[in-house]
XYZ file of C-alpha atoms in Angstrom:
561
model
C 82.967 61.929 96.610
C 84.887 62.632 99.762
C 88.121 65.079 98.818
C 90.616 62.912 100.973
C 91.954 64.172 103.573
C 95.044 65.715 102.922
C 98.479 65.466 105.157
C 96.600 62.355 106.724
C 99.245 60.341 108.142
C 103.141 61.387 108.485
C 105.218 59.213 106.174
C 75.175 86.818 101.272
C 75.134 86.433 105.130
C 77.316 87.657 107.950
C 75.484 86.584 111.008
C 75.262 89.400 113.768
C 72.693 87.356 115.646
C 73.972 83.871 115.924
C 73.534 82.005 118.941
C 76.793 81.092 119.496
C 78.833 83.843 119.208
C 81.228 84.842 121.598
C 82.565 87.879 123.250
C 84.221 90.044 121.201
C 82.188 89.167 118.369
C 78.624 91.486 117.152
C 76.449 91.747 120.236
C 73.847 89.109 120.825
C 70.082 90.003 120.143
C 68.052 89.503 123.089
C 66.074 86.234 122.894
C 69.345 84.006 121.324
C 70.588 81.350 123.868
C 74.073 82.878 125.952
C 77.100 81.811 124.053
C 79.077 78.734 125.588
C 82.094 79.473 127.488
C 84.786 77.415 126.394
C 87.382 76.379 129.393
C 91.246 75.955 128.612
C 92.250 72.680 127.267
C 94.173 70.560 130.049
C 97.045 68.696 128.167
C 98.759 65.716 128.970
C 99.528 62.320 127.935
C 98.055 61.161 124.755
C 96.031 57.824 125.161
C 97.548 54.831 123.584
C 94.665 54.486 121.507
C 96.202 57.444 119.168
C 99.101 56.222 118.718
C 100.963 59.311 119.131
C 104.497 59.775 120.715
C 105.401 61.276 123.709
C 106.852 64.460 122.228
C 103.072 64.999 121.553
C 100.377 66.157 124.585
C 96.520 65.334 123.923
C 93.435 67.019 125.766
C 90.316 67.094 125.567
C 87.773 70.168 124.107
C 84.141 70.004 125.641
C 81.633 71.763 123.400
C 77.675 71.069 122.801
C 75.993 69.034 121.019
C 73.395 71.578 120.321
C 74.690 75.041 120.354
C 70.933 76.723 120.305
C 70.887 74.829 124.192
C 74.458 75.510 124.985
C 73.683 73.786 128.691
C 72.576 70.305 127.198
C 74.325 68.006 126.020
C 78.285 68.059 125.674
C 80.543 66.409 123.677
C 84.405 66.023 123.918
C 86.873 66.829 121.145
C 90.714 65.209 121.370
C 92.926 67.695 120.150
C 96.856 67.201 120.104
C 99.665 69.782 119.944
C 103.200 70.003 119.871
C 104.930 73.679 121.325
C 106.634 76.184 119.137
C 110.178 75.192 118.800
C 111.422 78.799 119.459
C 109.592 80.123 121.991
C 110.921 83.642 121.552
C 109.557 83.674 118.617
C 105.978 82.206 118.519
C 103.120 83.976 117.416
C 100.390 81.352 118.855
C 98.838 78.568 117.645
C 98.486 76.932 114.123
C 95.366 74.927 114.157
C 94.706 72.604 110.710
C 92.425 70.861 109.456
C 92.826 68.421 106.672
C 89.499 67.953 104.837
C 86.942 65.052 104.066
C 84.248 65.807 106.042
C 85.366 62.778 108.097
C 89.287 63.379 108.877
C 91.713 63.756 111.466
C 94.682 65.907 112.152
C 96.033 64.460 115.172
C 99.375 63.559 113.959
C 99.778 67.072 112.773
C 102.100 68.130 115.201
C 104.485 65.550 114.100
C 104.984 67.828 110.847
C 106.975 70.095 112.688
C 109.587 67.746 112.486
C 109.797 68.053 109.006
C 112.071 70.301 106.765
C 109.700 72.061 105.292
C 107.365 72.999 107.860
C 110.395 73.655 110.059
C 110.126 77.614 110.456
C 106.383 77.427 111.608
C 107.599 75.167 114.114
C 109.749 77.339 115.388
C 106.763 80.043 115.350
C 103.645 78.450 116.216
C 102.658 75.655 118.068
C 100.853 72.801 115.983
C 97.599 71.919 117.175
C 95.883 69.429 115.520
C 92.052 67.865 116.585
C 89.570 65.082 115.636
C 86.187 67.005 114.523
C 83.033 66.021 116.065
C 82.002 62.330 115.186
C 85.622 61.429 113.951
C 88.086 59.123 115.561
C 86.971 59.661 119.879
C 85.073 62.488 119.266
C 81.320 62.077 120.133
C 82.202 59.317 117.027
C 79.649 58.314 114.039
C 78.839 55.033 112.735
C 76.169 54.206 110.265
C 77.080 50.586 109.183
C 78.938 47.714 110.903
C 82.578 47.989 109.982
C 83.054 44.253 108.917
C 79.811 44.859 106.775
C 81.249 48.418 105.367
C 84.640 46.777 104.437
C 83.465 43.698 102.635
C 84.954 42.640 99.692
C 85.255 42.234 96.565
C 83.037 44.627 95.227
C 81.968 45.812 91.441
C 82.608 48.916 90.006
C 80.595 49.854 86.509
C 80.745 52.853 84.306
C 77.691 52.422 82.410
C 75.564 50.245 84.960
C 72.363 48.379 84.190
C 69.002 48.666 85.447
C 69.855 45.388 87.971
C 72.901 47.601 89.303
C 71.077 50.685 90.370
C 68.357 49.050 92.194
C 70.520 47.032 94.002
C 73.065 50.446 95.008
C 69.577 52.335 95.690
C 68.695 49.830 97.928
C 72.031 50.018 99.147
C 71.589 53.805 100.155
C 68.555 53.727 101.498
C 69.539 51.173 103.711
C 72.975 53.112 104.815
C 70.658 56.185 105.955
C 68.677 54.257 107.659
C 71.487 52.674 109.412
C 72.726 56.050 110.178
C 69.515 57.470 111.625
C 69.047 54.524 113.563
C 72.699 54.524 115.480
C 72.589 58.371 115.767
C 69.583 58.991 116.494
C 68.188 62.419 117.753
C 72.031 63.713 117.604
C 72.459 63.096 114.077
C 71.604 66.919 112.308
C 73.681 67.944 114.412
C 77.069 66.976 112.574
C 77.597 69.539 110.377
C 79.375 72.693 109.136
C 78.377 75.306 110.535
C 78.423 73.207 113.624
C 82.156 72.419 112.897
C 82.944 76.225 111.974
C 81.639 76.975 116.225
C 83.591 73.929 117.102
C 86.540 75.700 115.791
C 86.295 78.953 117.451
C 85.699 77.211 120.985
C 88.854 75.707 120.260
C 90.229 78.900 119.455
C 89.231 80.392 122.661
C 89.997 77.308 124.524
C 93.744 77.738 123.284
C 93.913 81.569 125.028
C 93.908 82.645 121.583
C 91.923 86.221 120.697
C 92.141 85.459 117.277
C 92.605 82.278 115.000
C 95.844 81.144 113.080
C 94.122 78.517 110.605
C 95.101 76.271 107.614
C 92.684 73.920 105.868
C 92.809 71.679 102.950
C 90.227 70.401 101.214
C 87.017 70.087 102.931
C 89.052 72.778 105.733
C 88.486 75.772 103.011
C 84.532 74.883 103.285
C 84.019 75.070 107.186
C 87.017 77.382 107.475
C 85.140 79.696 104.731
C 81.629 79.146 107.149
C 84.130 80.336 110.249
C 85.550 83.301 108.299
C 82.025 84.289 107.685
C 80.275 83.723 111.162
C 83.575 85.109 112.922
C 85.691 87.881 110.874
C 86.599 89.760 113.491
C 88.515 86.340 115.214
C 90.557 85.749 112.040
C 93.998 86.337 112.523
C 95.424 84.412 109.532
C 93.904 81.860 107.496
C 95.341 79.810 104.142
C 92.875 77.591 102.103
C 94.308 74.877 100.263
C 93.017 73.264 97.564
C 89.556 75.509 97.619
C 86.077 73.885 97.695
C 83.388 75.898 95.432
C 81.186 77.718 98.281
C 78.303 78.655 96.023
C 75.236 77.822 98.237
C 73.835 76.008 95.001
C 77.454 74.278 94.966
C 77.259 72.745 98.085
C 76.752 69.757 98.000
C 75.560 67.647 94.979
C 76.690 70.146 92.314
C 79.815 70.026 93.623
C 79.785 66.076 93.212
C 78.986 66.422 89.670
C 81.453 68.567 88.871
C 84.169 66.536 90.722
C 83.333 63.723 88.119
C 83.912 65.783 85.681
C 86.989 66.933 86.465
C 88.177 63.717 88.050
C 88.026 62.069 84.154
C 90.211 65.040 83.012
C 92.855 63.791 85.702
C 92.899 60.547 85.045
C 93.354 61.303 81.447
C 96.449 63.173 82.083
C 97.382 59.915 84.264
C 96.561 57.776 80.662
C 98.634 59.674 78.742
C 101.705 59.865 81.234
C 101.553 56.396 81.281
C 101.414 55.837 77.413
C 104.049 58.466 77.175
C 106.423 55.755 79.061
C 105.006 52.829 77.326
C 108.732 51.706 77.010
C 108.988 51.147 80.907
C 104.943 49.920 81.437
C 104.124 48.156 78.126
C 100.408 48.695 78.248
C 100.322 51.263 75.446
C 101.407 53.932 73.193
C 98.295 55.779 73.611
C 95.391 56.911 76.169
C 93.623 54.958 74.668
C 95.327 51.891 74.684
C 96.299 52.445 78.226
C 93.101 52.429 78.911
C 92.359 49.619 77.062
C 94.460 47.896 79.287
C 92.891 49.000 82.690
C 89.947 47.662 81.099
C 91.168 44.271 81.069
C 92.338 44.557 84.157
C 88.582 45.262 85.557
C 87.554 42.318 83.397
C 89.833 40.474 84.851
C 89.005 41.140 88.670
C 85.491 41.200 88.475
C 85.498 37.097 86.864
C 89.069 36.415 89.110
C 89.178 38.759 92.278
C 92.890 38.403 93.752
C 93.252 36.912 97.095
C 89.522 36.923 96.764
C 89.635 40.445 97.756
C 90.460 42.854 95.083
C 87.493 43.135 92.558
C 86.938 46.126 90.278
C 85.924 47.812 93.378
C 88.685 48.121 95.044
C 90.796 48.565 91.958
C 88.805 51.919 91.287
C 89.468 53.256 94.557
C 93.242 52.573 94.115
C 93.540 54.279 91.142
C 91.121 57.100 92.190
C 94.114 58.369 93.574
C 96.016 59.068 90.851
C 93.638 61.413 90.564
C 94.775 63.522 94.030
C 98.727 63.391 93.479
C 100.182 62.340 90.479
C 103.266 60.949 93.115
C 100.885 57.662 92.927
C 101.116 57.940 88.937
C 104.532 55.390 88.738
C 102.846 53.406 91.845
C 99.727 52.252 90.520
C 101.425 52.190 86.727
C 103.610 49.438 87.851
C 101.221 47.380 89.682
C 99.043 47.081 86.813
C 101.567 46.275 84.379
C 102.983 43.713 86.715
C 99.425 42.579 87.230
C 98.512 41.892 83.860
C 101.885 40.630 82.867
C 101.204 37.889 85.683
C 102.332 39.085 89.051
C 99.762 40.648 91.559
C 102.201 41.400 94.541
C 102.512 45.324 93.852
C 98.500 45.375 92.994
C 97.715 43.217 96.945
C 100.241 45.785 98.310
C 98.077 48.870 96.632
C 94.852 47.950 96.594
C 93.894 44.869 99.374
C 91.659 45.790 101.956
C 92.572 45.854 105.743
C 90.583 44.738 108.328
C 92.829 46.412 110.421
C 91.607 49.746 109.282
C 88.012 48.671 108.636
C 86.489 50.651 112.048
C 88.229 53.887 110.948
C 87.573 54.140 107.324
C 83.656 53.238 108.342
C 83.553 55.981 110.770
C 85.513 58.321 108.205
C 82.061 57.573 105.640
C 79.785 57.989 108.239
C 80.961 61.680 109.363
C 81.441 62.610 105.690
C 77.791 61.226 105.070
C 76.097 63.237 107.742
C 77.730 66.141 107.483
C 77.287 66.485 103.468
C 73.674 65.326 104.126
C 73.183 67.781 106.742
C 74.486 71.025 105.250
C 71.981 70.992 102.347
C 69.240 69.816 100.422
C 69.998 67.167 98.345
C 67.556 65.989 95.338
C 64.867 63.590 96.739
C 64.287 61.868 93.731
C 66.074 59.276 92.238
C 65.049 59.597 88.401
C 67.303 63.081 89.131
C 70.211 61.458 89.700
C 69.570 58.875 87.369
C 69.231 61.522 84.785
C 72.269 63.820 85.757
C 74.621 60.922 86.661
C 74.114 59.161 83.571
C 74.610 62.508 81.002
C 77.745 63.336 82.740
C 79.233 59.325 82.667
C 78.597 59.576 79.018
C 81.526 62.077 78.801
C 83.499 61.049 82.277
C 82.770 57.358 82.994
C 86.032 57.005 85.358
C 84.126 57.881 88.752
C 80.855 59.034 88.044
C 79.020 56.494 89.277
C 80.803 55.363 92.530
C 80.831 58.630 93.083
C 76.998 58.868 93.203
C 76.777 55.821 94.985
C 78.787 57.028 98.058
C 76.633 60.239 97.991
C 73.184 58.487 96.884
C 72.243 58.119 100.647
C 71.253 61.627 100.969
C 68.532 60.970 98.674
C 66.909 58.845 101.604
C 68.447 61.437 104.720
C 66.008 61.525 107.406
C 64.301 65.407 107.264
C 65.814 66.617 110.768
C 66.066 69.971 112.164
C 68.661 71.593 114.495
C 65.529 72.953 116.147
C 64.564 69.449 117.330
C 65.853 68.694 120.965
C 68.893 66.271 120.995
C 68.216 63.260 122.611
C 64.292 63.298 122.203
C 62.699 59.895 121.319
C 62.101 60.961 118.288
C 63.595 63.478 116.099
C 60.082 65.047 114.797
C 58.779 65.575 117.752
C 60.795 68.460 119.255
C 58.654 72.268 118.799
C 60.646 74.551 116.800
C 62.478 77.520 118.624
C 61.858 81.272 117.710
C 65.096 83.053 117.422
C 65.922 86.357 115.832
C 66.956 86.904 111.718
C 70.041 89.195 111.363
C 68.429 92.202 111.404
C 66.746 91.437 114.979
C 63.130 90.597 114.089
C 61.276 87.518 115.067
C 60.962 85.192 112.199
C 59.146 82.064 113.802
C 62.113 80.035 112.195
C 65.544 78.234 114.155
C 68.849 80.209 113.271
C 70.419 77.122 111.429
C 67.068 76.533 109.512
C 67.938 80.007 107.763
C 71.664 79.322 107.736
C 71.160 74.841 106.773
C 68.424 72.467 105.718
C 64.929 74.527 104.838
C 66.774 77.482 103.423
C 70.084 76.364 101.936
C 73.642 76.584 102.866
C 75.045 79.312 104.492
C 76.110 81.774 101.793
C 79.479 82.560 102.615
C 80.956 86.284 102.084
C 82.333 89.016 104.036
C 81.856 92.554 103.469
C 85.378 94.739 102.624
C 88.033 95.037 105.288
C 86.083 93.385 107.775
C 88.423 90.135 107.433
C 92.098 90.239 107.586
C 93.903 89.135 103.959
C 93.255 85.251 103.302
C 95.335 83.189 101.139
C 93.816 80.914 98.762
C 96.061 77.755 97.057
C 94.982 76.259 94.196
C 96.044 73.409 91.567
C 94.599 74.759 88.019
C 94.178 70.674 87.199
C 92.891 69.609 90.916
C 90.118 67.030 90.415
C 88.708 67.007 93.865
C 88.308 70.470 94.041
C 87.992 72.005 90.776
C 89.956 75.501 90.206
C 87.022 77.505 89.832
C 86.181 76.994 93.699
C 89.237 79.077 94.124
C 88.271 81.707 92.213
C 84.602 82.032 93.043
C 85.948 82.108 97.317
C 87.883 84.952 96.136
C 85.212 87.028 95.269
C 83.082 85.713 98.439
C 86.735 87.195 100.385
C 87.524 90.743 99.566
C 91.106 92.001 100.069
C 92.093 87.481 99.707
C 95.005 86.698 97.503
C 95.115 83.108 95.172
C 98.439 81.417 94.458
C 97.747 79.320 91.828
C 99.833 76.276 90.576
C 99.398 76.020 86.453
C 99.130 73.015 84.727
C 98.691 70.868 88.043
C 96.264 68.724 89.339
C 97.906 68.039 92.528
C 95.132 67.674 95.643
C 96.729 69.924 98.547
C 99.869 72.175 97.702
C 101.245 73.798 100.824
C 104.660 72.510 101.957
C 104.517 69.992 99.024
C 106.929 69.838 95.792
C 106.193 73.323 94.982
C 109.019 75.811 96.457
C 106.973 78.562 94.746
C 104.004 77.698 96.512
C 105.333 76.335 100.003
C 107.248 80.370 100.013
C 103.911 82.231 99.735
C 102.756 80.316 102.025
C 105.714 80.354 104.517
C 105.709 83.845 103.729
C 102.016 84.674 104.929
C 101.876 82.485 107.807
C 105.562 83.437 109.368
C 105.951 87.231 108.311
C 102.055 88.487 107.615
C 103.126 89.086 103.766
C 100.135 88.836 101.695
C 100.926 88.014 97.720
C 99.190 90.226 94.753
C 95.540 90.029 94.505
C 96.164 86.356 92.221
C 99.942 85.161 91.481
C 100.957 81.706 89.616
C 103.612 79.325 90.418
C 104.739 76.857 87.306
C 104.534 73.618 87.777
C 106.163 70.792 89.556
C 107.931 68.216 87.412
C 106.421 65.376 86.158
C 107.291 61.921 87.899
C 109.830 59.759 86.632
C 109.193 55.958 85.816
C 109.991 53.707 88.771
C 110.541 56.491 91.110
C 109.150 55.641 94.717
C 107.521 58.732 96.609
C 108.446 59.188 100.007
C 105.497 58.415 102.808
C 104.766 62.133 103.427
C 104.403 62.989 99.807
C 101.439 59.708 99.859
C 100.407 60.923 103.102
C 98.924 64.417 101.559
C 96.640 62.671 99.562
C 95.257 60.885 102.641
C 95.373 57.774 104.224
C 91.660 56.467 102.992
C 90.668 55.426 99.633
C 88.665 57.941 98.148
C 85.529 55.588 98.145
C-alpha cells in the first residue's frame, strides 16, 4: 500500500564505485561510465499547468534516463522554489520530498507561508520537485485514467475464490499495461535512480552538500542517498521512517503495514464508541464496527450517486488510519449516512474525474518503482497463503492492499543493463562494470545494488555521515515504528524523536510542539537531540471538530488505494 504522500497539498554497502558519482565523492574506478554534470537550474515562471502562484519560480532539472549511459537519453524534472525570507540569514536550500513512491512537492514552497515553518523560511529557501515519472516529469502511465478511476468498486475482507481470479487477472493485466506504455524505459524508475536524481539536483542548486527532509517513502530513497553519498549530506530529517531491511523492502513491508493498519483503525473504533453519545453507532469497537459493516452492505447492494461502493468507502476511511484529524470527519459521515443522509459521505468519499489523470499517474510511479527496487514473490499461491493468514487477524486492508501491490507478481524481468529505448527490453547485452572493491564481476552496478541481488542494503560506516534525525509515531500504520529504529542502527551517530502513543502518518511541523522544536532545532541551529528522545502525545480530537486544510493536507491529497 502506497504511504500517502504527506504535506501533499497546502490547505551492508557504501558504494565507492558507482557510476554516477560525482566530484567530491570516492574516486571513480576506471571502466564506470563519467558521472553526469548537472547544469544550474534556470528559474522562471511556473507553467499554468501547476497551478502555482507567482510568488513561486519553476525550472526545469535535466538528468538521464539511464545513468550507466549518462549521454543517452535525458529526462526533465520540474522543480519549484520559493527564496529564503531573510537572506542574511540563509543557510541554502531545503529540498523535500513527501513520500508515495508517486508524489509531488511542488507546492512546497508555499509552506513557508505558514506559522510553523516560518523560521526555515527565513533560513532556507524551499525547493520542492516532481520525481521522475510524476506529474511533467518524464511521466508514467500504466492504465487509461477513465478506466483506473471507474466506479463503484468492491472491497472484501475475506474474498472468495471468484474474487481473486478476477483481481489476479486484474494485475496481470495492469503490468502488462505498464510494460506496454513504458516500454524499454520502464526499470528505470526506481530508487536508487531517484536517490542520483536527488544529488543532481543538489548540485544543480550550487549546493556542496544537501539540506533534505523526507516523509514517508522520502526516508527510503533519502536513506539510499545517505548511503551512495555521505560525504554530500549536510542535514537530513526522516519522517515517519520506512523499514530499510533489504528483506523489508518491498512486500514484507506490505504485510506488515496490514498489520499495523488494523491496530489503527482499532484505535479509530474505539474513539468513536468512546463518543457514542455524539455518533450513535455504538458503545463498543465492536459495535462500531458492526455498524461500518452495514454500511459496506449497504453500498455494495445501493452504491450512492452510483459511485460510492465499498470500494471507495475503504479508501476513505483508510485514512483514518494516517491522521486521526480525519477521525470526527469520516465518524460523522457515516453516522449521517446510515441515519439517512449521504451528503457528508459524497463530500468524503465520491470520486473525481477531475483528478482521475493524476491519481492514475500517482499508481503507476508507485507501481514501477516498488516493482523495480526488488524481487517480489512470483507466485501467486504465496500471496494467497500470506495474505490470507494475516486477514485472519487484520481484515481492515489486507486485501486491497495486496491487490494494489499484486501486479508485481506479473512485473516484466528488466534490467538497468538493458539499453533504454531498444525494441525490446531483453535484448540489450549486459555491461561489465566494477564491484566495490574494483574487480570485474561480469554483472551491471544496479544488478548488485536492485533486481538479481536485492535492494541496496543501506548503512554507513561511523562518522562518515553527519547526525540524521529520525521522527517517528510509536502507533504509525503506514510505516510501522520499528522502521525507525532498525534506520537507526543502519545510521550511526542518528538521533530518533519519537511521538508515544501516536499513530499519526508524518509529524514535523504538525500538532506536536515537542516534535516540530527538535526538528526546528536541527534544521535551523545544527542541534542534534540524545541518541533517542520521546515527545507525549498530541490530544485526542474532539467530536465535531473540523481540521484545518493543512492538517488534511499531511496525510496527502490521494486516497491511499
Amino acid at each position: 500500500m502506497r504511504a500517502l504522500a504527506l504535506y501533499g497539498t497546502i490547505g551492508s554497502l557504501i558504494v565507492t564505485a558507482v557510476a554516477t558519482a560525482p566530484a567530491g565523492s570516492a574516486p571513480r574506478a576506471s571502466g564506470a561510465p563519467p558521472a553526469p554534470v548537472a547544469h544550474r537550474i534556470d528559474f522562471g515562471r511556473c507553467a499554468p499547468v501547476e497551478h502555482l502562484p507567482s510568488t513561486v519560480e519553476c525550472g526545469k532539472l535535466t538528468v538521464p534516463l539511464d545513468y550507466a549511459r549518462p549521454d543517452g537519453k535525458k529526462i526533465h524534472l520540474t522543480v519549484s522554489r520559493i527564496r529564503a525570507t531573510a537572506p542574511d540569514e540563509r543557510q541554502g536550500s531545503l529540498v523535500f520530498n513527501p513520500g508515495g513512491p508517486g508524489a509531488s512537492s511542488l507546492e512546497f514552497p508555499l509552506y513557508g507561508g505558514l506559522p510553523k515553518w516560518n523560521k526555515l523560511a527565513r533560513a532556507y529557501d524551499f525547493v520542492g520537485y516532481a520525481p521522475r515519472g510524476v506529474g511533467r516529469s518524464a511521466p508514467l502511465s500504466c492504465q487509461d485514467p477513465e478506466e483506473f478511476a471507474k466506479a463503484p468498486t468492491d472491497s472484501r475482507p475475506h474474498p472468495d475464490a471468484a474474487f481473486k481470479r478476477k483481481k489476479v487477472a486484474e494485475a496481470k493485466k495492469y503490468a502488462r499495461g505498464c510494460a506496454r506504455r513504458a516500454g524499454a524505459d520502464l526499470p528505470f524508475y526506481n530508487s536508487v535512480n531517484n536517490a542520483r536524481d536527488l544529488d543532481m539536483l543538489r548540485a544543480a542548486l550550487g549546493e556542496k552538500r544537501l539540506t533534505f527532509m523526507g516523509a514517508s517513502y522520502g526516508t527510503y530513497f533519502g536513506a539510499v542517498y545517505a548511503t551512495l553519498f555521505p560525504g554530500h549530506v549536510r542535514r537530513m530529517i526522516f519522517d515517519s521512517v520506512v523499514n530499510p531491511a533489504p528483506q523489508q523492502i518491498w512486500y514484507r513491508n506490505n504485510l506488515d503495514q496490514s498489520i499495523a493498519f488494523e491496530r489503527r483503525w482499532g484505535d479509530w473504533l474505539r474513539w468513536v464508541a468512546k463518543h457514542d453519545h455524539h455518533y450513535h453507532l455504538g458503545t463498543s469497537k465492536q459495535e462500531v464496527q458492526r455498524s461500518y459493516d452495514k454500511a459496506v452492505t449497504q453500498l455494495r447492494r445501493h452504491p450512492v450517486n452510483g459511485k460510492i461502493g465499498p470500494g471507495q468507502l475503504q479508501a476513505a476511511y483508510l485514512k483514518t488510519g494516517y491522521n486521526d484529524a480525519f477521525w470526527p470527519l469520516r465518524a460523522e459521515a457515516l453516522s449521517d449516512y446510515l441515519h439517512g443522509d449521504p451528503k457528508q459521505l459524497v463530500s468524503q468519499a465520491m470520486p473525481q474525474a477531475r483528478t482521475a489523470k493524476d491519481e492514475e499517474n500517482a499508481n503507476a510511479v508507485y507501481t514501477a518503482v516498488e516493482c523495480n527496487d526488488a524481487h517480489w514473490p512470483r507466485s501467486w499461491q504465496t500471496w494467497d497463503r500470506d495474505n490470507s493468514d494475516i486477514a485472519r487477524i487484520a481484515p481492515f486492508e489486507t486485501w486491497d492492499n495486496a491487490w494494489m501491490n499484486l501486479p508485481c507478481a506479473f512485473w516484466p524481468e528488466h534490467s538497468e543493463s538493458e539499453p533504454a529505448g531498444a525494441e525490446s527490453a531483453e535484448q540489450g547485452p549486459a555491461q561489465e562494470l566494477l564491484d566495490t572493491a574494483g574487480h570485474a564481476t561480469g554483472t551491471g552496478l544496479d544488478d548488485l545494488l536492485l533486481g538479481t541481488h536485492g535492494p541496496l542494503d543501506i548503512h554507513t560506516e561511523p562518522g562518515a555521515l553527519p547526525p540524521v534525525l529520525l521522527l517517528a509515531a510509536e502507533r504509525d500504520a503506514a510505516t510501522p515504528y520499528k522502521g525507525a529504529v532498525e534506520l537507526q542502527r543502519r545510521l550511526p551517530g542518528s538521533s530518533l524523536v519519537t511521538e508515544n502513543a501516536s499513530g499519526t502518518h508524518g509529524i514535523a511541523f504538525g500538532e506536536n510542539a515537542c516534535v516540530s522544536k527538535y526538528a526546528e532545532d536541527y534544521l535551523v541551529r545544527g542541534k542534534i537531540p540524545a541518541h533517542r528522545v520521546y515527545c507525549a502525545p498530541h490530544a485526542e480530537p474532539v467530536p465535531g471538530q473540523q481540521a484545518n486544510r493543512a492538517q488534511l493536507a499531511r496525510s496527502g491529497a490521494r486516497p491511499g488505494k
